[in-house]
Coordinates of C-alpha atoms and ligand atoms in Angstrom, one line a residue:
X1 CA -39.4 -29.2 57.1
X2 CA -40.4 -32.5 55.5
X3 CA -38.8 -32.9 52.1
X4 CA -40.0 -35.3 49.4
X5 CA -38.0 -36.4 46.5
X6 CA -40.5 -37.3 43.8
X7 CA -39.2 -40.0 41.4
X8 CA -40.4 -41.6 38.2
X9 CA -42.5 -44.6 39.3
X10 CA -42.0 -48.1 38.0
X11 CA -42.6 -48.0 34.3
X12 CA -43.1 -51.7 34.0
X13 CA -40.2 -52.6 31.8
X14 CA -40.1 -49.5 29.6
X15 CA -36.5 -48.2 29.9
X16 CA -36.8 -44.6 29.0
X17 CA -39.6 -42.0 28.6
X18 CA -39.4 -38.4 27.6
X19 CA -40.4 -35.5 29.8
X20 CA -42.9 -33.6 27.6
X21 CA -44.3 -31.1 30.0
X22 CA -43.4 -29.7 33.3
X23 CA -46.6 -28.5 34.8
X24 CA -45.2 -26.7 37.9
X25 CA -42.7 -24.0 38.6
X26 CA -40.3 -23.7 41.4
X27 CA -42.1 -22.2 44.4
X28 CA -45.5 -23.4 43.3
X29 CA -47.8 -24.7 45.9
X30 CA -49.4 -28.0 44.8
X31 CA -52.1 -30.2 46.2
X32 CA -51.9 -34.0 46.4
X33 CA -52.5 -35.4 42.9
X34 CA -51.8 -32.2 41.1
X35 CA -49.9 -32.9 38.0
X36 CA -46.2 -32.3 38.4
X37 CA -45.0 -33.4 35.0
X38 CA -46.0 -35.4 32.0
X39 CA -44.0 -38.3 30.5
X40 CA -44.4 -39.9 27.2
X41 CA -43.1 -43.0 25.6
X42 CA -43.7 -43.7 21.9
X43 CA -47.2 -45.1 22.8
X44 CA -48.3 -43.7 26.0
X45 CA -48.6 -40.4 27.9
X46 CA -48.7 -40.3 31.6
X47 CA -48.8 -37.8 34.4
X48 CA -46.7 -37.9 37.5
X49 CA -48.9 -36.4 40.2
X50 CA -47.8 -34.9 43.5
X51 CA -47.7 -37.5 46.2
X52 CA -48.9 -35.0 48.7
X53 CA -49.6 -31.3 49.2
X54 CA -46.5 -29.1 49.4
X55 CA -44.3 -26.6 47.6
X56 CA -42.1 -27.4 44.7
X57 CA -38.6 -26.5 45.9
X58 CA -36.6 -27.8 43.0
X59 CA -37.2 -29.2 39.5
X60 CA -34.5 -31.7 38.6
X61 CA -35.4 -32.3 35.0
X62 CA -36.3 -30.3 31.9
X63 CA -38.6 -30.8 29.0
X64 CA -36.9 -33.1 26.5
X65 CA -35.0 -35.1 29.1
X66 CA -35.3 -38.8 29.0
X67 CA -36.0 -40.5 32.4
X68 CA -36.4 -44.0 33.8
X69 CA -38.0 -45.6 36.7
X70 CA -36.5 -44.1 39.8
X71 CA -35.2 -40.9 38.2
X72 CA -35.6 -38.1 40.7
X73 CA -37.7 -35.4 39.0
X74 CA -38.8 -32.9 41.6
X75 CA -38.0 -31.9 45.2
X76 CA -41.0 -30.8 47.4
X77 CA -41.2 -29.1 50.7
X78 CA -44.3 -30.2 52.1
X79 CA -47.2 -30.6 54.3
X80 CA -47.4 -34.3 54.0
X81 CA -48.5 -36.7 56.7
X82 CA -47.9 -40.3 57.3
X83 CA -50.7 -41.4 55.0
X84 CA -49.2 -39.6 52.0
X85 CA -45.9 -40.3 50.4
X86 CA -44.1 -37.5 52.1
X87 CA -41.1 -38.9 53.8
X88 CA -38.2 -36.9 55.1
X89 CA -34.9 -37.6 53.4
X90 CA -35.7 -41.1 52.1
X91 CA -38.7 -40.1 50.2
X92 CA -37.5 -41.6 47.0
X93 CA -37.8 -45.1 48.3
X94 CA -41.2 -44.5 49.6
X95 CA -42.4 -43.2 46.4
X96 CA -40.9 -46.0 44.5
X97 CA -42.4 -48.5 46.8
X98 CA -45.8 -47.1 46.3
X99 CA -45.6 -46.9 42.6
X100 CA -47.7 -49.2 40.6
X101 CA -46.4 -50.6 37.4
X102 CA -48.3 -48.8 34.7
X103 CA -46.7 -50.0 31.5
X104 CA -46.2 -53.7 31.2
X105 CA -43.4 -55.5 29.6
X106 CA -44.1 -56.4 26.0
X107 CA -44.9 -60.0 25.3
X108 CA -44.5 -61.3 21.8
X109 CA -47.2 -63.6 20.4
X110 CA -46.4 -67.2 20.0
X111 CA -45.8 -68.9 16.8
X112 CA -45.4 -72.4 15.6
X113 CA -41.9 -71.4 14.3
X114 CA -42.5 -73.2 11.1
X115 CA -42.6 -70.1 8.9
X116 CA -46.2 -70.7 8.0
X117 CA -48.9 -68.1 8.5
X118 CA -51.0 -68.6 11.6
X119 CA -54.2 -67.2 13.0
X120 CA -53.6 -65.7 16.4
X121 CA -56.3 -64.3 18.8
X122 CA -55.4 -61.0 20.4
X123 CA -56.7 -60.4 23.9
X124 CA -56.9 -57.4 26.1
X125 CA -53.7 -57.3 28.1
X126 CA -53.3 -56.6 31.8
X127 CA -55.0 -53.3 32.5
X128 CA -53.4 -52.9 35.9
X129 CA -56.6 -53.9 37.7
X130 CA -59.0 -51.7 35.8
X131 CA -62.1 -53.4 34.4
X132 CA -64.7 -52.4 31.8
X133 CA -62.7 -50.1 29.7
X134 CA -64.4 -48.7 26.6
X135 CA -63.3 -49.4 23.0
X136 CA -63.2 -45.9 21.6
X137 CA -61.5 -46.5 18.3
X138 CA -60.7 -49.3 15.9
X139 CA -57.4 -48.1 14.5
X140 CA -57.0 -50.6 11.7
X141 CA -59.2 -52.1 9.0
X142 CA -60.0 -55.8 8.7
X143 CA -57.7 -57.2 6.0
X144 CA -55.1 -54.6 6.6
X145 CA -51.4 -55.6 6.7
X146 CA -49.8 -54.2 9.8
X147 CA -46.3 -54.1 11.3
X148 CA -45.6 -55.2 14.8
X149 CA -46.6 -52.4 17.3
X150 CA -49.1 -50.8 14.9
X151 CA -52.2 -49.8 16.8
X152 CA -55.1 -52.2 16.5
X153 CA -57.6 -50.5 18.7
X154 CA -57.8 -47.8 21.4
X155 CA -59.3 -48.3 24.8
X156 CA -60.2 -45.6 27.2
X157 CA -61.0 -45.5 30.9
X158 CA -61.9 -42.3 32.8
X159 CA -58.2 -41.5 33.3
X160 CA -56.3 -43.1 30.6
X161 CA -56.2 -43.7 26.9
X162 CA -54.3 -46.8 25.7
X163 CA -53.5 -48.3 22.4
X164 CA -53.5 -52.0 21.9
X165 CA -50.9 -52.7 19.2
X166 CA -50.6 -55.8 17.0
X167 CA -48.1 -58.1 18.7
X168 CA -46.2 -58.9 15.5
X169 CA -46.2 -58.3 11.8
X170 CA -49.4 -59.7 10.3
X171 CA -52.8 -59.2 8.8
X172 CA -55.8 -58.1 10.8
X173 CA -58.4 -60.9 10.1
X174 CA -61.2 -59.6 12.2
X175 CA -62.2 -57.6 15.2
X176 CA -64.4 -59.2 17.9
X177 CA -65.4 -55.9 19.4
X178 CA -66.9 -52.6 18.1
X179 CA -66.6 -49.0 19.2
X180 CA -68.5 -48.5 22.4
X181 CA -68.0 -52.0 23.7
X182 CA -66.5 -52.3 27.1
X183 CA -63.7 -54.9 27.7
X184 CA -61.6 -56.2 30.5
X185 CA -58.3 -58.0 30.7
X186 CA -58.3 -61.3 28.7
X187 CA -61.3 -60.4 26.5
X188 CA -60.8 -61.4 22.9
X189 CA -60.6 -58.3 20.7
X190 CA -59.1 -59.4 17.4
X191 CA -57.8 -62.2 15.3
X192 CA -54.6 -61.7 13.3
X193 CA -52.8 -63.7 10.7
X194 CA -49.2 -63.6 11.6
X195 CA -46.9 -63.1 8.6
X196 CA -44.8 -66.1 7.8
X197 CA -41.5 -66.0 9.6
X198 CA -42.5 -62.8 11.4
X199 CA -43.4 -64.5 14.7
X200 CA -41.0 -64.9 17.5
X201 CA -39.7 -68.3 18.2
X202 CA -40.2 -68.0 21.9
X203 CA -40.6 -71.1 23.8
X204 CA -44.3 -70.9 24.2
X205 CA -46.9 -73.4 23.3
X206 CA -48.6 -72.5 20.0
X207 CA -52.0 -73.1 21.4
X208 CA -51.6 -70.4 24.0
X209 CA -53.5 -67.4 22.6
X210 CA -51.4 -64.3 22.0
X211 CA -51.7 -61.5 24.4
X212 CA -51.3 -58.1 22.8
X213 CA -48.2 -56.3 23.8
X214 CA -48.3 -54.2 26.8
X215 CA -51.2 -51.9 27.3
X216 CA -49.7 -48.7 26.4
X217 CA -51.0 -46.9 29.4
X218 CA -52.9 -48.1 32.4
X219 CA -54.5 -46.0 35.0
X220 CA -52.5 -46.1 38.2
X221 CA -53.9 -48.0 41.1
X222 CA -52.2 -45.7 43.5
X223 CA -53.0 -42.1 42.6
X224 CA -50.6 -40.7 45.0
X225 CA -47.5 -42.2 43.5
X226 CA -48.1 -43.7 40.1
X227 CA -48.2 -41.9 36.9
X228 CA -51.7 -41.5 35.4
X229 CA -52.1 -41.2 31.7
X230 CA -54.5 -38.5 30.8
X231 CA -55.9 -37.3 27.5
X232 CA -55.1 -33.6 27.7
X233 CA -51.4 -33.5 27.6
X234 CA -49.3 -30.6 26.5
X235 CA -46.7 -31.4 24.0
X236 CA -43.2 -30.3 23.8
X237 CA -43.6 -28.1 20.8
X238 CA -46.5 -26.0 22.0
X239 CA -48.7 -25.5 24.9
X240 CA -51.7 -25.4 22.7
X241 CA -52.3 -29.1 23.0
X242 CA -53.7 -28.7 26.4
X243 CA -57.3 -30.0 26.7
X244 CA -57.0 -31.8 23.4
X245 CA -58.3 -35.3 23.1
X246 CA -55.8 -37.4 21.2
X247 CA -53.9 -40.6 21.7
X248 CA -50.1 -40.8 22.2
X249 CA -49.3 -41.8 18.6
X250 CA -51.3 -38.9 17.3
X251 CA -49.6 -36.5 19.7
X252 CA -46.2 -37.8 18.8
X253 CA -46.9 -37.4 15.1
X254 CA -48.3 -33.9 15.8
X255 CA -45.1 -33.0 17.6
X256 CA -43.0 -34.3 14.7
X257 CA -45.0 -32.3 12.2
X258 CA -45.1 -29.2 14.5
X259 CA -48.9 -29.2 14.3
X260 CA -50.8 -27.5 17.2
X261 CA -53.4 -30.1 18.0
X262 CA -56.0 -27.6 19.2
X263 CA -56.3 -26.3 15.7
X264 CA -57.1 -29.7 14.2
X265 CA -60.8 -30.6 13.7
X266 CA -61.6 -34.0 15.2
X267 CA -63.7 -36.7 13.6
X268 CA -63.1 -39.4 16.2
X269 CA -65.5 -40.4 18.9
X270 CA -66.0 -37.9 21.7
X271 CA -64.0 -35.3 19.8
X272 CA -60.9 -37.5 19.6
X273 CA -58.4 -36.4 17.0
X274 CA -57.4 -39.2 14.7
X275 CA -54.3 -39.6 12.6
X276 CA -56.5 -38.9 9.5
X277 CA -57.6 -35.6 11.1
X278 CA -53.9 -34.6 11.4
X279 CA -53.2 -35.6 7.8
X280 CA -56.2 -33.6 6.6
X281 CA -55.0 -30.6 8.6
X282 CA -51.5 -30.8 7.1
X283 CA -52.9 -31.2 3.6
X284 CA -55.1 -28.2 4.0
X285 CA -52.2 -26.1 5.3
X286 CA -50.0 -27.1 2.5
X287 CA -52.5 -26.4 -0.2
X288 CA -54.0 -23.3 1.3
X289 CA -51.8 -21.6 3.8
X290 CA -53.6 -18.4 3.9
X291 CA -57.1 -19.9 4.4
X292 CA -55.8 -22.0 7.2
X293 CA -57.9 -22.4 10.3
X294 CA -58.5 -19.7 13.0
X295 CA -55.3 -18.5 14.6
X296 CA -54.6 -19.4 18.1
X297 CA -54.8 -16.9 20.9
X298 CA -51.7 -17.5 23.0
X299 CA -52.1 -16.3 26.5
X300 CA -49.6 -16.3 29.3
X301 CA -49.3 -19.1 31.8
X302 CA -47.0 -17.1 34.0
X303 CA -48.0 -17.0 37.6
X304 CA -48.4 -13.2 38.1
X305 CA -49.5 -13.7 41.7
X306 CA -45.8 -14.0 42.5
X307 CA -45.6 -10.3 42.0
X308 CA -48.8 -9.2 43.6
X309 CA -52.5 -9.9 44.0
X310 CA -54.4 -10.9 40.8
X311 CA -57.9 -11.9 39.8
X312 CA -58.7 -14.2 36.9
X313 CA -61.8 -12.9 35.1
X314 CA -63.4 -15.2 32.6
X315 CA -63.8 -13.8 29.1
X316 CA -67.2 -14.1 27.4
X317 CA -67.7 -15.8 24.0
X318 CA -67.8 -12.5 22.1
X319 CA -64.4 -11.4 23.5
X320 CA -62.9 -14.8 22.8
X321 CA -64.2 -14.9 19.2
X322 CA -63.0 -11.3 18.7
X323 CA -59.6 -12.2 20.0
X324 CA -59.3 -15.2 17.6
X325 CA -60.5 -13.1 14.6
X326 CA -58.1 -10.3 15.5
X327 CA -55.1 -12.6 15.7
X328 CA -56.1 -14.3 12.5
X329 CA -56.5 -11.0 10.6
X330 CA -53.5 -9.3 12.1
X331 CA -51.2 -12.3 11.5
X332 CA -52.4 -13.0 7.9
X333 CA -52.9 -9.6 6.4
X334 CA -49.9 -7.3 5.7
X335 CA -51.6 -4.0 6.6
X336 CA -50.8 -0.4 6.5
X337 CA -52.7 2.6 7.8
X338 CA -53.2 5.8 5.8
X339 CA -54.0 8.9 7.9
X340 CA -55.8 12.0 6.6
X341 CA -58.1 14.8 7.8
X342 CA -61.4 15.9 6.4
X343 CA -62.5 19.4 6.8
X344 CA -66.1 18.9 8.0
X345 CA -66.8 22.5 9.1
X346 CA -69.6 23.0 6.5
X347 CA -71.0 19.5 7.0
X348 CA -71.3 20.1 10.7
X349 CA -72.9 23.5 10.2
X350 CA -75.5 21.9 8.0
X351 CA -76.0 18.8 10.2
X352 CA -76.5 20.9 13.4
X353 CA -78.5 23.6 11.6
X354 CA -80.6 23.4 8.5
X355 CA -80.7 19.6 8.5
X356 CA -82.5 19.4 11.9
X357 CA -85.8 20.7 10.4
X358 CA -85.6 17.9 7.8
X359 CA -85.3 15.0 10.2
X360 CA -88.3 12.8 11.0
X361 CA -89.2 12.6 14.7
X362 CA -86.8 10.7 16.9
X363 CA -84.1 10.4 14.2
X364 CA -80.7 11.6 15.2
X365 CA -78.0 12.0 12.6
X366 CA -74.3 12.0 13.7
X367 CA -71.4 12.5 11.4
X368 CA -71.2 8.7 11.0
X369 CA -74.2 8.6 8.6
X370 CA -72.4 11.1 6.3
X371 CA -69.2 9.1 6.6
X372 CA -71.1 5.9 5.6
X373 CA -72.6 7.6 2.6
X374 CA -69.2 8.9 1.6
X375 CA -67.7 5.5 2.0
X376 CA -70.3 3.8 -0.1
X377 CA -69.5 6.3 -2.9
X378 CA -65.8 5.9 -2.5
X379 CA -66.1 2.1 -2.7
X380 CA -67.9 2.4 -6.0
X381 CA -65.2 4.7 -7.3
X382 CA -62.4 2.4 -6.0
X383 CA -63.7 -1.2 -6.5
X384 CA -60.5 -2.8 -5.1
X385 CA -61.5 -1.6 -1.7
X386 CA -64.9 -3.4 -1.9
X387 CA -63.2 -6.7 -2.6
X388 CA -61.8 -10.0 -1.2
X389 CA -58.7 -11.9 -2.2
X390 CA -59.6 -15.1 -4.0
X391 CA -58.0 -18.6 -3.4
X392 CA -54.2 -18.6 -3.3
X393 CA -54.3 -14.9 -3.9
X394 CA -54.7 -15.4 -7.6
X395 CA -57.9 -13.3 -8.1
X396 CA -59.5 -10.3 -6.6
X397 CA -63.2 -10.8 -6.0
X398 CA -64.8 -7.3 -6.5
X399 CA -68.2 -7.2 -5.0
X400 CA -71.0 -5.3 -6.6
X401 CA -72.9 -4.8 -3.4
X402 CA -71.9 -2.3 -0.7
X403 CA -72.6 -3.6 2.8
X404 CA -70.9 -1.5 5.4
X405 CA -70.2 -2.9 8.8
X406 CA -70.2 -0.6 11.7
X407 CA -68.2 -1.5 14.8
X408 CA -70.4 -1.2 17.9
X409 CA -69.0 -1.0 21.4
X410 CA -71.4 -3.1 23.6
X411 CA -71.0 -4.1 27.3
X412 CA -70.2 -7.7 26.1
X413 CA -67.6 -6.6 23.6
X414 CA -67.2 -5.5 20.0
X415 CA -70.0 -6.4 17.5
X416 CA -70.1 -5.4 13.9
X417 CA -73.6 -5.3 12.4
X418 CA -73.8 -4.7 8.7
X419 CA -75.9 -2.0 7.0
X420 CA -76.8 -3.7 3.7
X421 CA -76.9 -1.9 0.4
X422 CA -75.5 1.3 1.9
X423 CA -75.0 2.8 -1.6
X424 CA -78.8 2.8 -2.1
X425 CA -79.6 4.6 1.1
X426 CA -79.7 8.3 1.9
X427 CA -78.0 9.8 5.0
X428 CA -81.2 9.7 7.1
X429 CA -81.9 6.1 6.2
X430 CA -78.3 5.2 7.0
X431 CA -78.5 7.0 10.4
X432 CA -81.7 5.1 11.2
X433 CA -80.4 1.8 10.0
X434 CA -77.1 2.0 11.9
X435 CA -78.7 3.3 15.1
X436 CA -81.3 0.4 15.1
X437 CA -78.5 -2.1 14.6
X438 CA -76.4 -0.6 17.3
X439 CA -79.3 -0.6 19.7
X440 CA -80.0 -4.3 18.9
X441 CA -76.4 -5.2 19.3
X442 CA -76.3 -3.6 22.8
X443 CA -79.6 -5.3 23.7
X444 CA -78.3 -8.7 22.6
X445 CA -81.1 -8.8 20.0
X446 CA -78.9 -8.9 16.9
X447 CA -79.7 -11.8 14.6
X448 CA -76.6 -13.7 13.4
X449 CA -77.2 -12.8 9.8
X450 CA -77.1 -9.1 10.7
X451 CA -73.4 -9.4 11.0
X452 CA -72.8 -11.3 7.8
X453 CA -71.9 -10.1 4.3
X454 CA -70.0 -6.9 5.1
X455 CA -67.8 -5.6 2.4
X456 CA -66.1 -2.8 4.3
X457 CA -66.1 -1.6 7.9
X458 CA -66.1 1.7 9.8
X459 CA -64.9 1.9 13.3
X460 CA -65.9 5.2 14.8
X461 CA -64.4 6.3 18.0
X462 CA -65.4 9.9 17.3
X463 CA -67.9 10.1 20.1
X464 CA -65.2 9.1 22.6
X465 CA -62.1 11.0 21.6
X466 CA -58.6 10.4 20.4
X467 CA -56.7 11.8 17.5
X468 CA -56.0 8.6 15.4
X469 CA -55.7 4.9 15.7
X470 CA -54.9 1.9 13.5
X471 CA -58.0 -0.3 13.1
X472 CA -57.3 -3.9 12.1
X473 CA -58.5 -5.0 8.6
X474 CA -60.8 -8.0 9.2
X475 CA -60.4 -10.8 6.7
X476 CA -61.8 -11.4 4.2
X477 CA -62.4 -7.6 3.8
X478 CA -59.4 -5.6 2.6
X479 CA -60.0 -2.2 4.2
X480 CA -61.4 -0.6 7.3
X481 CA -61.9 3.1 8.1
X482 CA -61.1 4.4 11.6
X483 CA -62.8 7.7 12.6
X484 CA -61.5 9.8 15.5
X485 CA -62.9 12.9 17.1
X486 CA -63.3 16.0 15.0
X487 CA -61.4 19.0 16.4
X488 CA -61.1 22.7 15.6
X489 CA -57.7 23.3 14.2
X490 CA -55.9 26.4 12.7
X491 CA -55.7 25.6 9.0
X492 CA -53.6 27.8 6.6
X493 CA -55.8 29.0 3.7
X494 CA -53.0 30.6 1.8
X495 CA -53.3 34.0 3.5
X496 CA -54.1 33.2 7.1
X497 CA -54.9 30.5 9.6
X498 CA -58.6 29.8 9.8
X499 CA -60.4 27.7 12.4
X500 CA -61.7 24.6 10.7
X501 CA -63.3 21.5 12.1
X502 CA -61.0 18.6 11.1
X503 CA -62.1 15.0 11.2
X504 CA -59.2 12.5 11.5
X505 CA -59.5 9.4 9.3
X506 CA -57.3 6.3 9.7
X507 CA -57.7 4.0 6.7
X508 CA -56.1 0.5 7.2
X509 CA -55.8 -1.6 4.1
X510 CA -54.5 -4.9 2.9
X511 CA -51.3 -4.1 1.2
X512 CA -51.5 -7.4 -0.9
X513 CA -54.5 -5.9 -2.7
X514 CA -54.2 -2.1 -2.3
X515 CA -51.2 0.0 -3.1
X516 CA -50.2 2.9 -0.9
X517 CA -51.0 5.5 -3.6
X518 CA -54.4 4.0 -4.1
X519 CA -55.1 4.2 -0.4
X520 CA -54.0 7.8 -0.3
X521 CA -56.3 8.6 -3.2
X522 CA -59.2 6.7 -1.7
X523 CA -58.8 8.5 1.7
X524 CA -58.4 11.9 0.0
X525 CA -61.5 11.2 -2.1
X526 CA -63.4 10.5 1.1
X527 CA -62.2 13.7 2.6
X528 CA -63.4 15.7 -0.4
X529 CA -66.8 14.2 -0.3
X530 CA -67.1 15.1 3.4
X531 CA -65.7 18.5 3.0
X532 CA -68.2 19.6 0.4
X533 CA -71.3 17.4 0.8
X534 CA -72.5 18.6 -2.6
X535 CA -70.0 16.2 -4.0
X536 CA -72.2 13.4 -2.8
X537 CA -75.0 14.6 -5.1
X538 CA -72.9 14.3 -8.2
Ligands
CAO601 N1 -66.2 13.8 15.9 C1 -66.8 14.5 16.8 N2 -68.0 14.2 17.4 C2 -68.5 13.0 17.0 C3 -67.9 12.2 16.1 C4 -66.7 12.6 15.5 N3 -66.0 11.8 14.7 N4 -68.6 11.1 15.9 C5 -69.7 11.2 16.7 N5 -69.6 12.4 17.4 C6 -70.5 12.9 18.4 C7 -72.0 12.6 17.9 O1 -72.4 13.6 17.1 C8 -72.6 12.6 19.3 O2 -72.8 13.9 19.7 P1 -74.2 14.5 20.3 O3 -74.4 13.6 21.5 O4 -73.8 15.9 20.6 O5 -75.2 14.3 19.3 C9 -71.6 11.9 20.2 O6 -70.4 12.1 19.5 C10 -71.9 10.5 20.4 O7 -72.0 9.8 19.2 P2 -72.3 8.2 19.2 O8 -71.1 7.5 19.4 O9 -73.4 8.0 20.2 O10 -72.9 8.0 17.8 P3 -72.2 7.7 16.4 O11 -73.2 7.6 15.4 O12 -71.0 8.5 16.2 O13 -71.6 6.2 16.7 C11 -71.5 3.9 17.2 C12 -72.4 5.1 16.8 C13 -72.4 2.7 17.3 C14 -70.5 3.7 16.1 C15 -70.8 4.2 18.5 O14 -71.7 4.4 19.5 C16 -69.8 3.1 18.9 O15 -70.2 2.1 19.5 N6 -68.5 3.4 18.7 C17 -67.5 2.5 19.2 C18 -66.9 1.7 18.0 C19 -65.7 0.9 18.5 O16 -65.7 0.4 19.6 N7 -64.7 0.9 17.7 C20 -63.5 0.2 18.0 C21 -63.5 -1.1 17.3 S1 -61.9 -1.8 17.3 O17 -61.3 -1.3 15.9

């Protein structure tokens, strides 16, 4: 079978680059131009694509390795033909031959060598044959003192992002382009004032305009063999940087700081993450670790089809948002669940019997409405349950309104509409209110504000079954009540076992705010209210 040895193409004078991502696994089938791995120098990220379709038979490098032009990186068995780079045995040479230089050797700006400051024009360097590249960021301010290699501006083609650095220490006098302009090789982009003595004393005539050092990344001319820089590059530290729009310098800094770029809000053009965005993110994390941005949902990138057939089903927005909220709440709230059982024998006798004649037409009352009423009362009696932790955990914000969220299972996923001012409503009104909201949630007619402002949540699985579960407290709330299916149980009354209808309650709470004993008292209180509904009248 044809074997291809894929090597690092000509890096145009850059000695070593780091392997920051291996995008394939041994045994993977790849198509021509699929990314095999991603390389990064201090200024550029580039992909090495498959030169042809085939199967990865061996991976010769690992993440973190440094490689140079010609380093073999992957072996492929493959379905190549003569038009691709698949060559039996001597594939390496073929690949190298086809590789286009993508990173040019750095040239240093000329100087008069006299030690005096000198204005030097900076032009767009060789872009490897690509014209009309857009200026997407001015990375320095006019008047700013910069060190050689600091980024002046960032250019972007459809495949590559490249930084144009200042060729030597100096002051940026002026830009000659603005964001949105398109430029080509040789276009004047900036004028700098070289610092005295900073310029090189190369034998170049002083009147020759400076060319900026190498374009940091240039799109490959030959897609089959040359690396292509691409914006979404996964970093070494985390796979969460996939799909993120950021330049090499920002990515490098993010790796050094251990910042997952996909959690950083961008303020740059087209959603590009700037250095300042990274700084703002770090500052926020340092100052307010608890209130940090939404947690990341880490999925698996394992290829399960190796073990059997699979189907990848897209998750809708509700499920994706729920997943993020759950990760956030679960990972930031130290939570404990208190279990108890309420004897609702009398409550159910009343609900199914005498109460029925009291109900307006069309209104159905399930145990949930009684549980909501009992919760509203218990929240008043235990205000720390109707609260949120203040900034840095230094205060407890106790709310004097009682808005109870009710988890509703809909075909699209979990929604939690809120019954406002539950403490001011009777059981029938609560039943009507929650049923209306649940119907709207299932019909996708729930207004956004119907889910806002909850102070406590009930998740009732009682209509389905189960004996108990551990609901997740949803920040910024501090408690959630899980309700399971009531069952007849033999209960010892001191003389004998009596059949009683027992309702299992699972009360999860934020242990930073609520102590175990308080949780036990709260849950017991709820049970007492439900056991003898006359307690609700007191
Ligand atoms: N024990 C025994 N029976 C119960 C019960 C309980 N705890 N709770 C409800 N029932 C009964 C009801 O009385 C009703 O019986 P009838 O049909 O004989 O009248 C039946 O179960 C179905 O009730 P329901 O589920 O339709 O109504 P509800 O008021 O109890 O609940 C709602 C409404 C919206 C909460 C519910 O439909 C729902 O969506 N539950 C799922 C919530 C969820 O997904 N939670 C998990 C979130 S992740 O933490």
